[in-house]
Amino acid sequence: FSFRKLWAFTGPGFLMSIAYLDPGNIESDLQSGAVAGFKLLWVLLLATIIGLLLQRLAARLGVVTGLHLAEVCNRQYQKVPRIILWLMVELAIIGSDMQEVIGSAIAINLLSVGKIPLWAGVLITIADTFVFLFLDKYGLRKLEAFFGFLITIMALTFGYEYITVKPDQEKLLQGLFIPYCQNCGTLQLEQAVGIVGAVIMPHNMYLHSALVKSRQVNRANKREVREANKYFFIESCIALFVSFIINIFVVTVFAEAFFEKTNADVNAVCVNASSPHSSLFPNNNKTLEVDIYKGGVVLGCYFGPAALYIWAIGILAAGQSSTMTGTYSGQFVMEGFLNLRWSRFARVLLTRSIAITPTLLVAIFQDVGHLTGMNDFLNVLMSLQLPFALIPVLTFTSLPSVMSDFANGLFWRIAGGVLILLICSINMYFVVDYVRSLNHMALYIGAGVLSVIYLSFVAYLV
């Protein structure tokens, strides 16, 4: 083992780990803490471990073949399924980009004390395009360093909230290592499903398999390939451990401070603190419901304005970093599936325009509650796309014709198949529950028809 070699291979895993820290994940974390306290921490741990194992497969595919997942799909699938796969992955990328836009707009609104309205915050996120293109000109290592800087900001800001709130360490350890949820009902079960849906992102498989190609490996030399696989796996473990700790900070802060709190409790504290946002919480005995926006407000009411602003800076860092991973994913996916090379400027402009349009309309004509409510819909959307990354990555890493001596053994094939079946089942529950909550017969029928088409395509891939 050599630390110098590990440093040489460090970068792709941290870029990949950003998907575990995007605004959708942060919202899922804080809701988990507020709804179930410390009881679902073991679900977050399990989801992160599963994510790590799947990322390992994606990285191995890139290292061994010299091709990323989209390029292998292009060579292995017929034209029609290839185009459908591409469209599904693009949907996931646009959904992720919308979450970034929502998160950044809310963070800007909080930092400006409401002086910059949400719609203006959405428009400001267009500037992300130019920031990304400016950094991209200076090479991948510089960009990796910038990602490291943003992850550090998130660790410091959410770590500050953790130290301020001082969660109960005994409850934290129990929640982390005892896979049980006492007195949990439907709400907590839905939240557990939401954690899995938010953590494991479909386009991240495509991204990671492409990022590992940035390091020179002699693929004719099996020892070098084995060594590269080892160091990329160690780096992924470190990167996802860091992202897991940051997620733990968010869950435990809201578990300690706001679990089983009512709107009236929070309203009284906000009124005493002379918060301009007191009206967000009606004076009733309903259980407190929080999102990214309300989360910052209640932290400010309980722990002072500094807690609110530091929370907003963390959300802004999460939003800014995730837009870049989405852009990279989109470029690799488009080039791989379609053999179509666009400039990064055109690529970023297209996805950002598609992401901004519906978000801007909601920001102008609805309130912040509807804007954050879009995150639930987007988590459902990405849950639907999961099989279109998981099935190809398991299939191709199991084929000796693709991976030669590095193909998955019987254990990995069975374990991978069970994992994918479990994840897809969990996410289908999430989707069904979301559709059921819409309470409209026409929507039920439409969802039923789409489900048949969707499951038929999944069966074809299997």
Short mmCIF file of C-alpha atoms in Angstrom, two decimals, residues 73 76-78 80-82 84-86 88-89 206 337 384-396 454-462:
data_model
loop_
_atom_site.label_atom_id
_atom_site.label_comp_id
_atom_site.label_asym_id
_atom_site.label_seq_id
_atom_site.Cartn_x
_atom_site.Cartn_y
_atom_site.Cartn_z
CA CYS A 73 -24.57 0.21 -23.25
CA GLN A 76 -24.32 -4.04 -26.11
CA TYR A 77 -27.91 -2.85 -26.67
CA GLN A 78 -29.99 -2.43 -29.83
CA VAL A 80 -34.40 1.42 -29.58
CA PRO A 81 -33.62 0.24 -26.00
CA ARG A 82 -30.44 2.31 -26.13
CA ILE A 84 -35.00 4.71 -24.21
CA LEU A 85 -32.19 4.15 -21.68
CA TRP A 86 -30.61 7.47 -22.66
CA MET A 88 -34.45 7.77 -18.77
CA VAL A 89 -30.98 8.77 -17.58
CA TYR A 206 -22.64 6.51 -15.28
CA PHE A 337 -25.29 6.57 -25.88
CA LEU A 384 -38.10 5.25 -11.17
CA GLN A 385 -34.83 5.64 -13.08
CA LEU A 386 -32.76 3.44 -10.73
CA PRO A 387 -33.19 0.12 -12.62
CA PHE A 388 -31.82 1.78 -15.78
CA ALA A 389 -28.43 2.17 -14.11
CA LEU A 390 -28.37 -0.76 -11.69
CA ILE A 391 -29.35 -3.54 -14.11
CA PRO A 392 -26.81 -2.56 -16.84
CA VAL A 393 -23.94 -2.11 -14.35
CA LEU A 394 -24.56 -5.53 -12.74
CA THR A 395 -25.08 -7.21 -16.12
CA PHE A 396 -21.91 -5.92 -17.77
CA TYR A 454 -42.15 0.67 -17.49
CA LEU A 455 -42.10 -2.85 -15.98
CA SER A 456 -42.00 -4.40 -19.47
CA PHE A 457 -38.83 -2.45 -20.29
CA VAL A 458 -37.26 -3.36 -16.93
CA ALA A 459 -38.07 -7.04 -17.66
CA TYR A 460 -36.39 -6.70 -21.07
CA LEU A 461 -33.21 -5.34 -19.44
CA VAL A 462 -33.23 -8.16 -16.88
#
